[in-house]
């Protein structure tokens, strides 16, 4: 009797696993959810992910493929700002602060655009700024950076998703960022 049950389970699982592998091979990505189980998304092929606690709370970081020709490796950061947490500010206020120009770093931003993702109106904009890199060693040289930013509301709380790269390579990541946003889904939040 047990053998028949296992055979039935395998008959269901093997086709499902094959479909999942075909899907991953076709899209070049794998489904990802951090240990905190705050969201799910598709992790781009060749990227690695980790979650950590830092001075601003919890964050999930995705690191792009190593680029030996550059001093700046492309990365994606996801932060969750929950109403009631210390340092929380409404997303409209946070959005204005992120967009604020800075003469020291030549920081500028584009106007906010709206994009509907899974029925949610996500605010998207771009930021450019110049930093001296590498920050921890000399000689350092000015490098123009580019950030795609998305603010994904979840009730009065929100996720901030930021893809950073050099200005020289930012167009290589534009479609990747939009595709990533389309797969992003908060878990357990309203």
JSON list of C-alpha atoms in Angstrom, two decimals:
[
{"chain": "A", "resi": 1, "resn": "UNK", "atom": "CA", "xyz": [0.00, 0.00, 0.00]},
{"chain": "A", "resi": 2, "resn": "UNK", "atom": "CA", "xyz": [2.82, 2.42, 0.89]},
{"chain": "A", "resi": 3, "resn": "UNK", "atom": "CA", "xyz": [4.56, 1.76, -2.42]},
{"chain": "A", "resi": 4, "resn": "UNK", "atom": "CA", "xyz": [1.40, 2.71, -4.30]},
{"chain": "A", "resi": 5, "resn": "UNK", "atom": "CA", "xyz": [1.15, 5.99, -2.38]},
{"chain": "A", "resi": 6, "resn": "UNK", "atom": "CA", "xyz": [4.80, 6.82, -3.11]},
{"chain": "A", "resi": 7, "resn": "UNK", "atom": "CA", "xyz": [4.33, 5.99, -6.78]},
{"chain": "A", "resi": 8, "resn": "UNK", "atom": "CA", "xyz": [1.30, 8.30, -6.90]},
{"chain": "A", "resi": 9, "resn": "UNK", "atom": "CA", "xyz": [3.26, 11.08, -5.22]},
{"chain": "A", "resi": 10, "resn": "UNK", "atom": "CA", "xyz": [6.19, 10.65, -7.62]},
{"chain": "A", "resi": 11, "resn": "UNK", "atom": "CA", "xyz": [3.83, 10.59, -10.61]},
{"chain": "A", "resi": 12, "resn": "UNK", "atom": "CA", "xyz": [2.60, 14.04, -9.55]},
{"chain": "A", "resi": 13, "resn": "UNK", "atom": "CA", "xyz": [5.96, 15.52, -8.51]},
{"chain": "A", "resi": 14, "resn": "UNK", "atom": "CA", "xyz": [8.15, 14.49, -11.46]},
{"chain": "A", "resi": 15, "resn": "UNK", "atom": "CA", "xyz": [6.10, 16.37, -14.10]},
{"chain": "A", "resi": 16, "resn": "UNK", "atom": "CA", "xyz": [5.80, 19.38, -11.77]},
{"chain": "A", "resi": 17, "resn": "UNK", "atom": "CA", "xyz": [9.57, 19.49, -11.21]},
{"chain": "A", "resi": 18, "resn": "UNK", "atom": "CA", "xyz": [10.21, 19.17, -14.94]},
{"chain": "A", "resi": 19, "resn": "UNK", "atom": "CA", "xyz": [7.87, 22.10, -15.67]},
{"chain": "A", "resi": 20, "resn": "UNK", "atom": "CA", "xyz": [9.60, 24.22, -12.99]},
{"chain": "A", "resi": 21, "resn": "UNK", "atom": "CA", "xyz": [13.04, 23.46, -14.45]},
{"chain": "A", "resi": 22, "resn": "UNK", "atom": "CA", "xyz": [11.86, 24.29, -17.97]},
{"chain": "A", "resi": 23, "resn": "UNK", "atom": "CA", "xyz": [10.37, 27.54, -16.72]},
{"chain": "A", "resi": 24, "resn": "UNK", "atom": "CA", "xyz": [13.63, 28.48, -14.95]},
{"chain": "A", "resi": 25, "resn": "UNK", "atom": "CA", "xyz": [15.68, 27.64, -18.05]},
{"chain": "A", "resi": 26, "resn": "UNK", "atom": "CA", "xyz": [13.35, 29.66, -20.29]},
{"chain": "A", "resi": 27, "resn": "UNK", "atom": "CA", "xyz": [13.23, 32.78, -18.07]},
{"chain": "A", "resi": 28, "resn": "UNK", "atom": "CA", "xyz": [16.81, 32.59, -16.80]},
{"chain": "A", "resi": 29, "resn": "UNK", "atom": "CA", "xyz": [15.64, 33.09, -13.23]},
{"chain": "A", "resi": 30, "resn": "UNK", "atom": "CA", "xyz": [14.70, 31.17, -10.08]},
{"chain": "A", "resi": 31, "resn": "UNK", "atom": "CA", "xyz": [11.92, 31.85, -7.56]},
{"chain": "A", "resi": 32, "resn": "UNK", "atom": "CA", "xyz": [13.29, 33.46, -4.38]},
{"chain": "A", "resi": 33, "resn": "UNK", "atom": "CA", "xyz": [11.93, 34.31, -0.94]},
{"chain": "A", "resi": 34, "resn": "UNK", "atom": "CA", "xyz": [14.20, 35.62, 1.84]},
{"chain": "A", "resi": 35, "resn": "UNK", "atom": "CA", "xyz": [14.40, 33.83, 5.24]},
{"chain": "A", "resi": 36, "resn": "UNK", "atom": "CA", "xyz": [12.08, 36.51, 6.69]},
{"chain": "A", "resi": 37, "resn": "UNK", "atom": "CA", "xyz": [9.38, 35.45, 4.17]},
{"chain": "A", "resi": 38, "resn": "UNK", "atom": "CA", "xyz": [8.39, 39.08, 3.50]},
{"chain": "A", "resi": 39, "resn": "UNK", "atom": "CA", "xyz": [8.13, 38.68, -0.29]},
{"chain": "A", "resi": 40, "resn": "UNK", "atom": "CA", "xyz": [8.72, 36.45, -3.29]},
{"chain": "A", "resi": 41, "resn": "UNK", "atom": "CA", "xyz": [10.31, 37.35, -6.61]},
{"chain": "A", "resi": 42, "resn": "UNK", "atom": "CA", "xyz": [12.32, 35.89, -9.45]},
{"chain": "A", "resi": 43, "resn": "UNK", "atom": "CA", "xyz": [16.07, 36.01, -8.82]},
{"chain": "A", "resi": 44, "resn": "UNK", "atom": "CA", "xyz": [17.85, 36.81, -12.10]},
{"chain": "A", "resi": 45, "resn": "UNK", "atom": "CA", "xyz": [20.25, 34.17, -13.38]},
{"chain": "A", "resi": 46, "resn": "UNK", "atom": "CA", "xyz": [23.82, 34.80, -12.21]},
{"chain": "A", "resi": 47, "resn": "UNK", "atom": "CA", "xyz": [22.74, 36.98, -9.25]},
{"chain": "A", "resi": 48, "resn": "UNK", "atom": "CA", "xyz": [23.18, 36.05, -5.58]},
{"chain": "A", "resi": 49, "resn": "UNK", "atom": "CA", "xyz": [20.97, 37.09, -2.67]},
{"chain": "A", "resi": 50, "resn": "UNK", "atom": "CA", "xyz": [21.30, 37.53, 1.08]},
{"chain": "A", "resi": 51, "resn": "UNK", "atom": "CA", "xyz": [19.34, 39.17, 3.90]},
{"chain": "A", "resi": 52, "resn": "UNK", "atom": "CA", "xyz": [20.86, 41.23, 6.71]},
{"chain": "A", "resi": 53, "resn": "UNK", "atom": "CA", "xyz": [20.03, 43.64, 9.50]},
{"chain": "A", "resi": 54, "resn": "UNK", "atom": "CA", "xyz": [21.74, 47.03, 9.29]},
{"chain": "A", "resi": 55, "resn": "UNK", "atom": "CA", "xyz": [21.35, 50.50, 10.79]},
{"chain": "A", "resi": 56, "resn": "UNK", "atom": "CA", "xyz": [18.15, 51.09, 8.82]},
{"chain": "A", "resi": 57, "resn": "UNK", "atom": "CA", "xyz": [16.45, 47.77, 9.68]},
{"chain": "A", "resi": 58, "resn": "UNK", "atom": "CA", "xyz": [16.25, 44.62, 7.60]},
{"chain": "A", "resi": 59, "resn": "UNK", "atom": "CA", "xyz": [17.28, 44.53, 3.97]},
{"chain": "A", "resi": 60, "resn": "UNK", "atom": "CA", "xyz": [17.60, 41.96, 1.22]},
{"chain": "A", "resi": 61, "resn": "UNK", "atom": "CA", "xyz": [20.47, 42.47, -1.20]},
{"chain": "A", "resi": 62, "resn": "UNK", "atom": "CA", "xyz": [20.94, 40.95, -4.65]},
{"chain": "A", "resi": 63, "resn": "UNK", "atom": "CA", "xyz": [24.42, 41.16, -6.17]},
{"chain": "A", "resi": 64, "resn": "UNK", "atom": "CA", "xyz": [24.81, 41.11, -9.92]},
{"chain": "A", "resi": 65, "resn": "UNK", "atom": "CA", "xyz": [27.50, 39.21, -11.79]},
{"chain": "A", "resi": 66, "resn": "UNK", "atom": "CA", "xyz": [31.05, 40.29, -11.02]},
{"chain": "A", "resi": 67, "resn": "UNK", "atom": "CA", "xyz": [32.24, 43.04, -13.38]},
{"chain": "A", "resi": 68, "resn": "UNK", "atom": "CA", "xyz": [36.04, 43.10, -13.39]},
{"chain": "A", "resi": 69, "resn": "UNK", "atom": "CA", "xyz": [36.13, 46.20, -15.61]},
{"chain": "A", "resi": 70, "resn": "UNK", "atom": "CA", "xyz": [34.28, 48.32, -13.05]},
{"chain": "A", "resi": 71, "resn": "UNK", "atom": "CA", "xyz": [34.79, 49.42, -9.44]},
{"chain": "A", "resi": 72, "resn": "UNK", "atom": "CA", "xyz": [31.04, 49.21, -8.84]},
{"chain": "A", "resi": 73, "resn": "UNK", "atom": "CA", "xyz": [29.07, 45.97, -8.97]},
{"chain": "A", "resi": 74, "resn": "UNK", "atom": "CA", "xyz": [25.38, 46.21, -9.89]},
{"chain": "A", "resi": 75, "resn": "UNK", "atom": "CA", "xyz": [23.04, 45.39, -7.03]},
{"chain": "A", "resi": 76, "resn": "UNK", "atom": "CA", "xyz": [19.41, 45.43, -5.99]},
{"chain": "A", "resi": 77, "resn": "UNK", "atom": "CA", "xyz": [18.30, 46.34, -2.46]},
{"chain": "A", "resi": 78, "resn": "UNK", "atom": "CA", "xyz": [14.85, 45.73, -1.01]},
{"chain": "A", "resi": 79, "resn": "UNK", "atom": "CA", "xyz": [13.76, 47.38, 2.24]},
{"chain": "A", "resi": 80, "resn": "UNK", "atom": "CA", "xyz": [10.45, 47.10, 4.05]},
{"chain": "A", "resi": 81, "resn": "UNK", "atom": "CA", "xyz": [9.22, 50.15, 6.00]},
{"chain": "A", "resi": 82, "resn": "UNK", "atom": "CA", "xyz": [6.43, 49.16, 8.36]},
{"chain": "A", "resi": 83, "resn": "UNK", "atom": "CA", "xyz": [4.11, 51.68, 9.97]},
{"chain": "A", "resi": 84, "resn": "UNK", "atom": "CA", "xyz": [4.83, 51.81, 13.68]},
{"chain": "A", "resi": 85, "resn": "UNK", "atom": "CA", "xyz": [8.54, 50.95, 13.39]},
{"chain": "A", "resi": 86, "resn": "UNK", "atom": "CA", "xyz": [11.13, 53.41, 14.72]},
{"chain": "A", "resi": 87, "resn": "UNK", "atom": "CA", "xyz": [12.16, 55.84, 11.98]},
{"chain": "A", "resi": 88, "resn": "UNK", "atom": "CA", "xyz": [9.10, 55.07, 9.84]},
{"chain": "A", "resi": 89, "resn": "UNK", "atom": "CA", "xyz": [7.91, 57.85, 7.57]},
{"chain": "A", "resi": 90, "resn": "UNK", "atom": "CA", "xyz": [4.99, 57.70, 5.11]},
{"chain": "A", "resi": 91, "resn": "UNK", "atom": "CA", "xyz": [6.06, 56.65, 1.63]},
{"chain": "A", "resi": 92, "resn": "UNK", "atom": "CA", "xyz": [5.19, 60.02, 0.06]},
{"chain": "A", "resi": 93, "resn": "UNK", "atom": "CA", "xyz": [7.52, 61.78, 2.49]},
{"chain": "A", "resi": 94, "resn": "UNK", "atom": "CA", "xyz": [10.24, 59.14, 1.99]},
{"chain": "A", "resi": 95, "resn": "UNK", "atom": "CA", "xyz": [9.85, 59.43, -1.78]},
{"chain": "A", "resi": 96, "resn": "UNK", "atom": "CA", "xyz": [10.39, 63.21, -1.68]},
{"chain": "A", "resi": 97, "resn": "UNK", "atom": "CA", "xyz": [13.47, 62.74, 0.50]},
{"chain": "A", "resi": 98, "resn": "UNK", "atom": "CA", "xyz": [14.95, 60.16, -1.91]},
{"chain": "A", "resi": 99, "resn": "UNK", "atom": "CA", "xyz": [14.34, 62.49, -4.87]},
{"chain": "A", "resi": 100, "resn": "UNK", "atom": "CA", "xyz": [15.91, 65.54, -3.21]},
{"chain": "A", "resi": 101, "resn": "UNK", "atom": "CA", "xyz": [18.75, 67.03, -5.27]},
{"chain": "A", "resi": 102, "resn": "UNK", "atom": "CA", "xyz": [22.24, 67.28, -3.78]},
{"chain": "A", "resi": 103, "resn": "UNK", "atom": "CA", "xyz": [24.88, 69.61, -5.23]},
{"chain": "A", "resi": 104, "resn": "UNK", "atom": "CA", "xyz": [27.79, 67.80, -3.53]},
{"chain": "A", "resi": 105, "resn": "UNK", "atom": "CA", "xyz": [27.14, 64.50, -5.36]},
{"chain": "A", "resi": 106, "resn": "UNK", "atom": "CA", "xyz": [25.40, 66.07, -8.39]},
{"chain": "A", "resi": 107, "resn": "UNK", "atom": "CA", "xyz": [22.34, 64.07, -7.37]},
{"chain": "A", "resi": 108, "resn": "UNK", "atom": "CA", "xyz": [19.33, 64.48, -9.68]},
{"chain": "A", "resi": 109, "resn": "UNK", "atom": "CA", "xyz": [16.15, 62.50, -10.21]},
{"chain": "A", "resi": 110, "resn": "UNK", "atom": "CA", "xyz": [13.52, 62.03, -12.88]},
{"chain": "A", "resi": 111, "resn": "UNK", "atom": "CA", "xyz": [9.81, 62.70, -12.33]},
{"chain": "A", "resi": 112, "resn": "UNK", "atom": "CA", "xyz": [7.82, 59.89, -10.70]},
{"chain": "A", "resi": 113, "resn": "UNK", "atom": "CA", "xyz": [5.98, 57.53, -13.05]},
{"chain": "A", "resi": 114, "resn": "UNK", "atom": "CA", "xyz": [3.24, 55.13, -12.04]},
{"chain": "A", "resi": 115, "resn": "UNK", "atom": "CA", "xyz": [3.25, 51.47, -12.99]},
{"chain": "A", "resi": 116, "resn": "UNK", "atom": "CA", "xyz": [0.49, 49.01, -12.09]},
{"chain": "A", "resi": 117, "resn": "UNK", "atom": "CA", "xyz": [1.92, 45.74, -10.79]},
{"chain": "A", "resi": 118, "resn": "UNK", "atom": "CA", "xyz": [-0.47, 43.04, -9.56]},
{"chain": "A", "resi": 119, "resn": "UNK", "atom": "CA", "xyz": [-3.14, 45.69, -8.98]},
{"chain": "A", "resi": 120, "resn": "UNK", "atom": "CA", "xyz": [-0.81, 48.00, -6.98]},
{"chain": "A", "resi": 121, "resn": "UNK", "atom": "CA", "xyz": [0.22, 51.46, -8.18]},
{"chain": "A", "resi": 122, "resn": "UNK", "atom": "CA", "xyz": [4.01, 51.46, -7.82]},
{"chain": "A", "resi": 123, "resn": "UNK", "atom": "CA", "xyz": [5.95, 54.76, -7.98]},
{"chain": "A", "resi": 124, "resn": "UNK", "atom": "CA", "xyz": [9.07, 54.54, -10.15]},
{"chain": "A", "resi": 125, "resn": "UNK", "atom": "CA", "xyz": [11.85, 57.09, -10.75]},
{"chain": "A", "resi": 126, "resn": "UNK", "atom": "CA", "xyz": [15.56, 57.24, -11.52]},
{"chain": "A", "resi": 127, "resn": "UNK", "atom": "CA", "xyz": [18.43, 58.90, -9.67]},
{"chain": "A", "resi": 128, "resn": "UNK", "atom": "CA", "xyz": [21.91, 59.82, -10.91]},
{"chain": "A", "resi": 129, "resn": "UNK", "atom": "CA", "xyz": [24.78, 60.88, -8.67]},
{"chain": "A", "resi": 130, "resn": "UNK", "atom": "CA", "xyz": [28.56, 60.93, -8.61]},
{"chain": "A", "resi": 131, "resn": "UNK", "atom": "CA", "xyz": [30.64, 59.23, -5.90]},
{"chain": "A", "resi": 132, "resn": "UNK", "atom": "CA", "xyz": [34.35, 58.71, -5.42]},
{"chain": "A", "resi": 133, "resn": "UNK", "atom": "CA", "xyz": [35.06, 54.98, -5.70]},
{"chain": "A", "resi": 134, "resn": "UNK", "atom": "CA", "xyz": [36.39, 52.80, -4.28]},
{"chain": "A", "resi": 135, "resn": "UNK", "atom": "CA", "xyz": [35.33, 54.43, -1.01]},
{"chain": "A", "resi": 136, "resn": "UNK", "atom": "CA", "xyz": [37.72, 52.53, 1.26]},
{"chain": "A", "resi": 137, "resn": "UNK", "atom": "CA", "xyz": [40.99, 52.72, -0.72]},
{"chain": "A", "resi": 138, "resn": "UNK", "atom": "CA", "xyz": [42.97, 55.30, -2.62]},
{"chain": "A", "resi": 139, "resn": "UNK", "atom": "CA", "xyz": [43.32, 56.37, -5.30]},
{"chain": "A", "resi": 140, "resn": "UNK", "atom": "CA", "xyz": [39.59, 56.94, -5.73]},
{"chain": "A", "resi": 141, "resn": "UNK", "atom": "CA", "xyz": [38.01, 58.34, -8.87]},
{"chain": "A", "resi": 142, "resn": "UNK", "atom": "CA", "xyz": [34.61, 59.94, -9.46]},
{"chain": "A", "resi": 143, "resn": "UNK", "atom": "CA", "xyz": [32.11, 57.42, -10.83]},
{"chain": "A", "resi": 144, "resn": "UNK", "atom": "CA", "xyz": [28.67, 58.36, -12.11]},
{"chain": "A", "resi": 145, "resn": "UNK", "atom": "CA", "xyz": [26.05, 56.03, -10.62]},
{"chain": "A", "resi": 146, "resn": "UNK", "atom": "CA", "xyz": [22.50, 55.33, -11.72]},
{"chain": "A", "resi": 147, "resn": "UNK", "atom": "CA", "xyz": [19.62, 54.01, -9.60]},
{"chain": "A", "resi": 148, "resn": "UNK", "atom": "CA", "xyz": [16.23, 52.71, -10.62]},
{"chain": "A", "resi": 149, "resn": "UNK", "atom": "CA", "xyz": [13.91, 53.14, -7.62]},
{"chain": "A", "resi": 150, "resn": "UNK", "atom": "CA", "xyz": [10.43, 51.69, -7.06]},
{"chain": "A", "resi": 151, "resn": "UNK", "atom": "CA", "xyz": [8.23, 52.39, -4.04]},
{"chain": "A", "resi": 152, "resn": "UNK", "atom": "CA", "xyz": [5.73, 49.52, -3.67]},
{"chain": "A", "resi": 153, "resn": "UNK", "atom": "CA", "xyz": [2.93, 50.44, -1.19]},
{"chain": "A", "resi": 154, "resn": "UNK", "atom": "CA", "xyz": [1.55, 47.70, 1.03]},
{"chain": "A", "resi": 155, "resn": "UNK", "atom": "CA", "xyz": [-1.21, 49.39, 3.01]},
{"chain": "A", "resi": 156, "resn": "UNK", "atom": "CA", "xyz": [0.40, 52.26, 4.92]},
{"chain": "A", "resi": 157, "resn": "UNK", "atom": "CA", "xyz": [3.69, 50.35, 4.90]},
{"chain": "A", "resi": 158, "resn": "UNK", "atom": "CA", "xyz": [5.84, 49.98, 1.77]},
{"chain": "A", "resi": 159, "resn": "UNK", "atom": "CA", "xyz": [8.77, 48.29, 0.11]},
{"chain": "A", "resi": 160, "resn": "UNK", "atom": "CA", "xyz": [11.57, 50.30, -1.51]},
{"chain": "A", "resi": 161, "resn": "UNK", "atom": "CA", "xyz": [13.34, 48.47, -4.34]},
{"chain": "A", "resi": 162, "resn": "UNK", "atom": "CA", "xyz": [16.54, 50.05, -5.69]},
{"chain": "A", "resi": 163, "resn": "UNK", "atom": "CA", "xyz": [18.69, 48.76, -8.54]},
{"chain": "A", "resi": 164, "resn": "UNK", "atom": "CA", "xyz": [22.11, 50.47, -8.57]},
{"chain": "A", "resi": 165, "resn": "UNK", "atom": "CA", "xyz": [24.72, 50.36, -11.33]},
{"chain": "A", "resi": 166, "resn": "UNK", "atom": "CA", "xyz": [27.21, 52.62, -13.05]},
{"chain": "A", "resi": 167, "resn": "UNK", "atom": "CA", "xyz": [25.75, 55.20, -15.41]},
{"chain": "A", "resi": 168, "resn": "UNK", "atom": "CA", "xyz": [27.83, 53.56, -18.12]},
{"chain": "A", "resi": 169, "resn": "UNK", "atom": "CA", "xyz": [25.96, 50.23, -17.79]},
{"chain": "A", "resi": 170, "resn": "UNK", "atom": "CA", "xyz": [22.49, 51.26, -16.53]},
{"chain": "A", "resi": 171, "resn": "UNK", "atom": "CA", "xyz": [20.72, 50.53, -19.83]},
{"chain": "A", "resi": 172, "resn": "UNK", "atom": "CA", "xyz": [21.85, 46.90, -19.51]},
{"chain": "A", "resi": 173, "resn": "UNK", "atom": "CA", "xyz": [19.67, 46.61, -16.38]},
{"chain": "A", "resi": 174, "resn": "UNK", "atom": "CA", "xyz": [16.54, 48.53, -17.41]},
{"chain": "A", "resi": 175, "resn": "UNK", "atom": "CA", "xyz": [14.57, 45.53, -18.71]},
{"chain": "A", "resi": 176, "resn": "UNK", "atom": "CA", "xyz": [15.87, 43.36, -15.87]},
{"chain": "A", "resi": 177, "resn": "UNK", "atom": "CA", "xyz": [14.47, 45.83, -13.31]},
{"chain": "A", "resi": 178, "resn": "UNK", "atom": "CA", "xyz": [11.04, 46.05, -14.95]},
{"chain": "A", "resi": 179, "resn": "UNK", "atom": "CA", "xyz": [10.91, 42.25, -15.25]},
{"chain": "A", "resi": 180, "resn": "UNK", "atom": "CA", "xyz": [11.95, 41.91, -11.61]},
{"chain": "A", "resi": 181, "resn": "UNK", "atom": "CA", "xyz": [9.20, 44.31, -10.48]},
{"chain": "A", "resi": 182, "resn": "UNK", "atom": "CA", "xyz": [6.59, 42.28, -12.35]},
{"chain": "A", "resi": 183, "resn": "UNK", "atom": "CA", "xyz": [7.54, 39.16, -10.36]},
{"chain": "A", "resi": 184, "resn": "UNK", "atom": "CA", "xyz": [7.73, 40.90, -6.95]},
{"chain": "A", "resi": 185, "resn": "UNK", "atom": "CA", "xyz": [4.93, 39.97, -4.51]},
{"chain": "A", "resi": 186, "resn": "UNK", "atom": "CA", "xyz": [4.68, 40.96, -0.82]},
{"chain": "A", "resi": 187, "resn": "UNK", "atom": "CA", "xyz": [3.71, 38.09, 1.48]},
{"chain": "A", "resi": 188, "resn": "UNK", "atom": "CA", "xyz": [1.37, 38.51, 4.44]},
{"chain": "A", "resi": 189, "resn": "UNK", "atom": "CA", "xyz": [0.93, 42.29, 4.11]},
{"chain": "A", "resi": 190, "resn": "UNK", "atom": "CA", "xyz": [-2.19, 44.29, 3.35]}
]
